[in-house]
Coordinates of C-alpha atoms and ligand atoms in Angstrom, one line a residue:
M241 CA -4.3 -6.1 -19.2
K242 CA -1.8 -6.0 -16.3
L243 CA -0.2 -9.4 -15.7
A244 CA 1.6 -10.9 -12.7
I245 CA 3.6 -14.1 -13.1
I246 CA 4.6 -15.5 -9.7
T247 CA 6.5 -18.7 -9.0
G248 CA 5.6 -20.5 -5.8
A249 CA 2.2 -18.9 -5.2
S250 CA 0.7 -22.0 -3.8
A251 CA 1.9 -21.0 -0.3
G252 CA 3.4 -18.2 1.9
I253 CA 4.7 -15.0 0.4
G254 CA 3.8 -16.1 -3.2
Q255 CA 0.2 -16.8 -2.3
S256 CA -0.2 -13.5 -0.5
S257 CA 1.4 -11.8 -3.5
A258 CA -1.1 -13.5 -5.8
K259 CA -3.9 -12.1 -3.6
T260 CA -2.4 -8.6 -3.6
F261 CA -1.9 -8.4 -7.3
L262 CA -5.4 -9.7 -7.9
S263 CA -6.8 -7.0 -5.7
E264 CA -5.2 -4.5 -8.0
N265 CA -6.9 -6.0 -11.0
Y266 CA -3.8 -7.9 -12.3
T267 CA -4.3 -11.2 -14.2
V268 CA -2.2 -13.6 -12.0
F269 CA -0.5 -16.8 -13.1
N270 CA 1.1 -19.1 -10.5
L271 CA 3.8 -21.6 -11.3
S272 CA 4.2 -24.3 -8.7
R273 CA 3.6 -28.0 -8.1
R274 CA 0.5 -27.4 -5.9
P275 CA -2.2 -25.0 -7.0
C276 CA -2.7 -21.6 -5.5
P277 CA -5.9 -21.7 -3.4
V278 CA -6.8 -18.1 -4.2
A279 CA -9.9 -17.9 -6.4
G280 CA -9.2 -16.2 -9.8
V281 CA -5.5 -17.2 -10.0
H282 CA -4.5 -19.1 -13.1
N283 CA -2.5 -22.2 -12.1
I284 CA 0.2 -23.7 -14.2
T285 CA 1.4 -27.0 -12.7
C286 CA 5.1 -26.7 -12.9
D287 CA 8.0 -28.4 -11.1
L288 CA 10.7 -25.8 -11.5
S289 CA 13.4 -28.4 -11.3
S290 CA 12.0 -29.8 -14.6
P291 CA 13.1 -28.1 -17.8
S292 CA 10.2 -29.6 -19.7
D293 CA 7.7 -28.3 -17.2
I294 CA 9.3 -24.8 -17.6
D295 CA 9.1 -25.0 -21.4
A296 CA 5.4 -26.0 -21.3
A297 CA 4.7 -23.2 -18.8
C298 CA 6.4 -20.6 -21.0
D299 CA 4.4 -21.7 -24.1
T300 CA 1.2 -20.8 -22.2
L301 CA 2.7 -17.6 -20.7
L302 CA 4.0 -16.3 -24.0
E303 CA 0.4 -16.4 -25.4
T304 CA -0.8 -14.3 -22.5
I305 CA 2.1 -11.9 -22.5
K306 CA 1.2 -10.9 -26.0
T307 CA -1.9 -9.1 -24.7
A308 CA -0.3 -7.6 -21.6
S309 CA 0.4 -3.9 -21.1
C310 CA 2.9 -4.6 -18.3
V311 CA 4.2 -7.7 -16.5
A312 CA 5.4 -8.3 -13.0
L313 CA 7.7 -11.4 -13.1
V314 CA 8.2 -12.5 -9.5
H315 CA 10.9 -15.1 -8.9
N316 CA 9.7 -16.3 -5.5
A317 CA 9.7 -20.2 -5.4
C318 CA 12.5 -21.7 -3.4
Q319 CA 13.8 -24.9 -1.9
M320 CA 15.3 -24.6 1.6
R321 CA 17.3 -27.5 3.0
K322 CA 19.4 -27.9 6.1
D323 CA 23.0 -28.6 4.9
S324 CA 26.5 -27.3 5.5
T325 CA 29.9 -26.9 4.0
T326 CA 30.8 -30.4 5.4
A327 CA 27.4 -32.0 4.8
C328 CA 26.0 -31.2 1.4
D329 CA 26.0 -33.8 -1.2
S330 CA 26.7 -32.3 -4.6
N331 CA 23.6 -33.9 -6.0
S332 CA 21.5 -32.2 -3.4
L333 CA 23.2 -28.9 -4.1
R334 CA 22.5 -29.4 -7.8
E335 CA 18.8 -30.0 -7.1
V336 CA 18.5 -26.9 -5.0
L337 CA 20.2 -24.7 -7.6
E338 CA 18.0 -26.2 -10.3
T339 CA 14.9 -24.7 -8.6
N340 CA 16.4 -21.7 -6.9
L341 CA 18.6 -20.5 -9.7
I342 CA 18.6 -22.4 -13.0
A343 CA 14.8 -22.2 -13.3
V344 CA 15.0 -18.4 -12.7
N345 CA 17.4 -18.1 -15.6
S346 CA 15.3 -20.4 -17.8
L347 CA 12.2 -18.3 -17.2
N348 CA 14.2 -15.1 -17.9
Q349 CA 15.7 -16.4 -21.1
K350 CA 12.3 -17.4 -22.5
L351 CA 10.1 -14.5 -21.2
L352 CA 12.2 -11.4 -20.9
P353 CA 12.6 -10.8 -24.6
H354 CA 8.7 -10.6 -24.8
L355 CA 8.0 -8.3 -21.8
P356 CA 6.6 -4.9 -22.6
D357 CA 8.2 -1.8 -21.1
T358 CA 7.0 -0.8 -17.7
S359 CA 7.4 -4.5 -16.7
S360 CA 9.6 -5.6 -13.7
V361 CA 11.6 -8.7 -12.8
L362 CA 11.6 -9.1 -9.1
Y363 CA 13.8 -11.6 -7.4
I364 CA 12.9 -12.7 -3.8
G365 CA 16.2 -13.0 -2.0
S366 CA 16.7 -13.1 1.8
T367 CA 18.7 -11.6 4.6
L368 CA 20.9 -14.6 3.5
S369 CA 21.6 -12.9 0.2
E370 CA 24.1 -10.8 2.0
K371 CA 25.1 -12.8 5.0
A372 CA 25.4 -16.4 6.1
V373 CA 24.3 -18.5 9.0
P374 CA 25.5 -22.0 9.9
G375 CA 23.5 -25.0 8.5
S376 CA 22.0 -23.4 5.3
L377 CA 24.8 -23.8 2.7
S378 CA 22.7 -24.4 -0.5
Y379 CA 20.2 -21.8 0.5
V380 CA 22.9 -19.2 1.2
I381 CA 24.6 -20.0 -2.1
S382 CA 21.5 -19.7 -4.1
K383 CA 20.3 -16.4 -2.4
H384 CA 23.7 -14.8 -2.9
A385 CA 23.6 -15.9 -6.5
L386 CA 20.2 -14.2 -7.0
L387 CA 21.8 -11.0 -5.9
G388 CA 24.4 -11.3 -8.7
M389 CA 21.7 -12.3 -11.2
M390 CA 19.6 -9.2 -10.2
R391 CA 22.5 -6.9 -10.6
A392 CA 23.4 -8.4 -14.0
S393 CA 19.8 -8.1 -15.1
C394 CA 19.8 -4.5 -14.2
Q395 CA 22.8 -3.9 -16.5
D396 CA 21.6 -6.1 -19.3
L397 CA 18.1 -4.5 -19.3
M398 CA 19.4 -0.9 -19.4
G399 CA 17.1 1.1 -21.7
S400 CA 14.5 -1.6 -22.0
G401 CA 12.0 0.1 -19.7
I402 CA 12.1 -3.0 -17.5
H403 CA 13.3 -2.6 -14.0
T404 CA 14.5 -5.1 -11.4
A405 CA 15.2 -5.5 -7.7
L406 CA 16.1 -8.0 -5.1
I407 CA 13.6 -8.1 -2.2
C408 CA 15.0 -9.6 0.9
P409 CA 12.4 -10.7 3.5
G410 CA 13.3 -11.2 7.1
F411 CA 11.8 -14.0 9.2
T412 CA 8.3 -14.3 7.7
N413 CA 5.5 -16.4 9.0
T414 CA 5.2 -19.1 6.4
E415 CA 5.4 -22.8 5.9
M416 CA 9.0 -22.6 4.9
L417 CA 10.1 -20.8 8.0
Q418 CA 8.0 -23.0 10.3
T419 CA 9.3 -26.2 8.8
H420 CA 12.8 -24.9 9.1
L421 CA 12.3 -24.1 12.8
G422 CA 10.8 -27.5 13.4
N423 CA 7.3 -26.1 14.0
N424 CA 8.5 -25.3 17.5
D425 CA 6.7 -22.4 19.3
E426 CA 9.6 -21.6 21.6
V427 CA 12.1 -21.4 18.8
T428 CA 9.6 -19.3 16.8
R429 CA 9.3 -16.8 19.7
A430 CA 13.0 -16.6 20.0
I431 CA 13.4 -15.9 16.3
A432 CA 10.5 -13.3 16.4
S433 CA 12.4 -11.5 19.2
M434 CA 15.3 -10.8 16.9
N435 CA 13.8 -7.7 15.4
S436 CA 12.6 -4.3 16.6
Y437 CA 8.9 -5.3 16.8
N438 CA 9.2 -8.7 18.5
R439 CA 7.1 -10.5 15.9
L440 CA 7.5 -12.3 12.6
V441 CA 6.9 -10.4 9.3
E442 CA 3.6 -11.3 7.8
P443 CA 3.5 -12.6 4.2
E444 CA 1.0 -9.8 3.3
E445 CA 3.6 -7.2 4.3
I446 CA 6.1 -8.6 1.9
A447 CA 3.4 -9.0 -0.8
R448 CA 2.5 -5.3 -0.6
F449 CA 6.2 -4.4 -0.8
I450 CA 6.6 -6.6 -3.9
L451 CA 3.6 -4.8 -5.6
W452 CA 5.2 -1.4 -4.6
A453 CA 8.5 -2.4 -6.1
H454 CA 6.8 -3.4 -9.3
C455 CA 5.1 0.0 -9.5
N456 CA 8.2 2.1 -8.7
P457 CA 11.0 1.8 -11.4
V458 CA 13.1 4.3 -9.3
I459 CA 14.3 1.3 -7.3
N460 CA 15.9 -0.4 -10.4
G461 CA 18.9 -2.4 -9.3
A462 CA 18.3 -2.1 -5.6
V463 CA 18.7 -4.6 -2.8
L464 CA 15.6 -4.0 -0.6
H465 CA 15.5 -5.5 2.9
A466 CA 12.1 -6.0 4.5
N467 CA 12.8 -7.4 8.0
L468 CA 11.4 -5.1 10.7
G469 CA 15.0 -4.1 11.6
Q470 CA 17.1 -7.1 12.6
K471 CA 19.3 -7.1 15.7
E472 CA 22.9 -7.4 14.9
S473 CA 24.3 -10.7 16.3
Ligands
NAP655 N1 9.7 -17.2 5.2 C1 10.8 -16.6 5.5 O1 11.2 -16.4 6.6 C2 11.7 -16.1 4.3 C3 12.8 -15.3 4.7 C4 13.6 -14.8 3.7 C5 13.3 -15.1 2.3 N2 12.2 -15.9 2.0 C6 12.0 -16.2 0.6 O2 10.6 -15.9 0.3 C7 10.3 -16.8 -0.8 C8 9.0 -17.5 -0.5 O3 9.2 -18.3 0.7 P1 8.0 -18.7 1.7 O4 8.5 -18.5 3.0 O5 6.7 -18.1 1.2 O6 8.0 -20.3 1.4 P2 6.8 -21.3 1.3 O7 5.6 -20.9 2.1 O8 7.4 -22.6 1.7 O9 6.5 -21.4 -0.3 C9 7.5 -21.8 -1.1 C10 6.9 -21.9 -2.5 O10 7.9 -22.4 -3.4 C11 7.3 -23.4 -4.2 N3 8.3 -24.3 -4.7 C12 9.3 -25.0 -4.0 N4 9.9 -25.9 -4.8 C13 9.3 -25.8 -6.0 C14 9.5 -26.5 -7.2 N5 10.4 -27.4 -7.4 N6 8.7 -26.1 -8.3 C15 7.8 -25.2 -8.2 N7 7.5 -24.5 -7.0 C16 8.3 -24.8 -6.0 C17 6.3 -24.0 -3.4 O11 5.3 -24.5 -4.2 P3 4.9 -26.1 -4.3 O12 5.4 -26.8 -3.1 O13 3.4 -26.1 -4.5 O14 5.6 -26.5 -5.6 C18 5.7 -22.8 -2.6 O15 4.7 -22.2 -3.3 C19 11.5 -17.8 -1.0 O16 12.3 -17.3 -2.1 C20 12.2 -17.6 0.3 O17 13.6 -17.9 0.2 C21 11.4 -16.3 3.0

């Protein structure tokens, strides 16, 4: 049995990924607060900022992993807040890091020792894993940190038969982006014009790329941008 474990598959890129892996006959588990609406996905209600929720989720997942021939572990869930170097309360930063970073580590610590070879650990980063923009301090910090975690994973998993990569979507047409842009059509059009194709990336395009990354261990340790070619600003 081929298994995909996806955090944050209730919406956006995670939801599309769930659909894509299902279509390739994977058993798919979603970890998020809301359920994934895609029929056939196994939902584990999990607030990734809660260590006890993560422990309970891992108990269920470890039972299933025992019967899996390969696992795609996709760290996709994320909190995105508007904050900055001069306006980011440390409690708020701690909350964001809890979901975007600490939860990723907790899942890795509990699940990685049990993954069969030919598995993958795929981190969903961002263009903001390698650059910064104003007004997104906690997001930029957490996405840069994921890059470091991916590279460390690559080194620590040498010889295990498990590969890893950081997938960095560009502006993708999801709830997170639309909320961040204030659900404003004009702003969305301006953002869409910042790449070579004058449109947003569709979540399905990232989902297919995630599946491809899982199936191709040659990319082990890579930072993979998927953004339609962004204009340099
Ligand atoms: N959209 C873009 O333009 C873009 C660009 C670059 C990178 N990305 C990255 O792509 C990934 C997916 O983003 P998206 O745009 O698809 O976002 P989205 O549509 O807003 O989905 C975010 C997902 O994260 C989950 N999540 C958030 N907080 C959670 C928590 N505390 N516990 C459990 N699940 C939680 C949400 O589930 P619940 O609310 O149900 O818990 C939801 O399923 C993120 O890592 C994001 O940084 C997106």
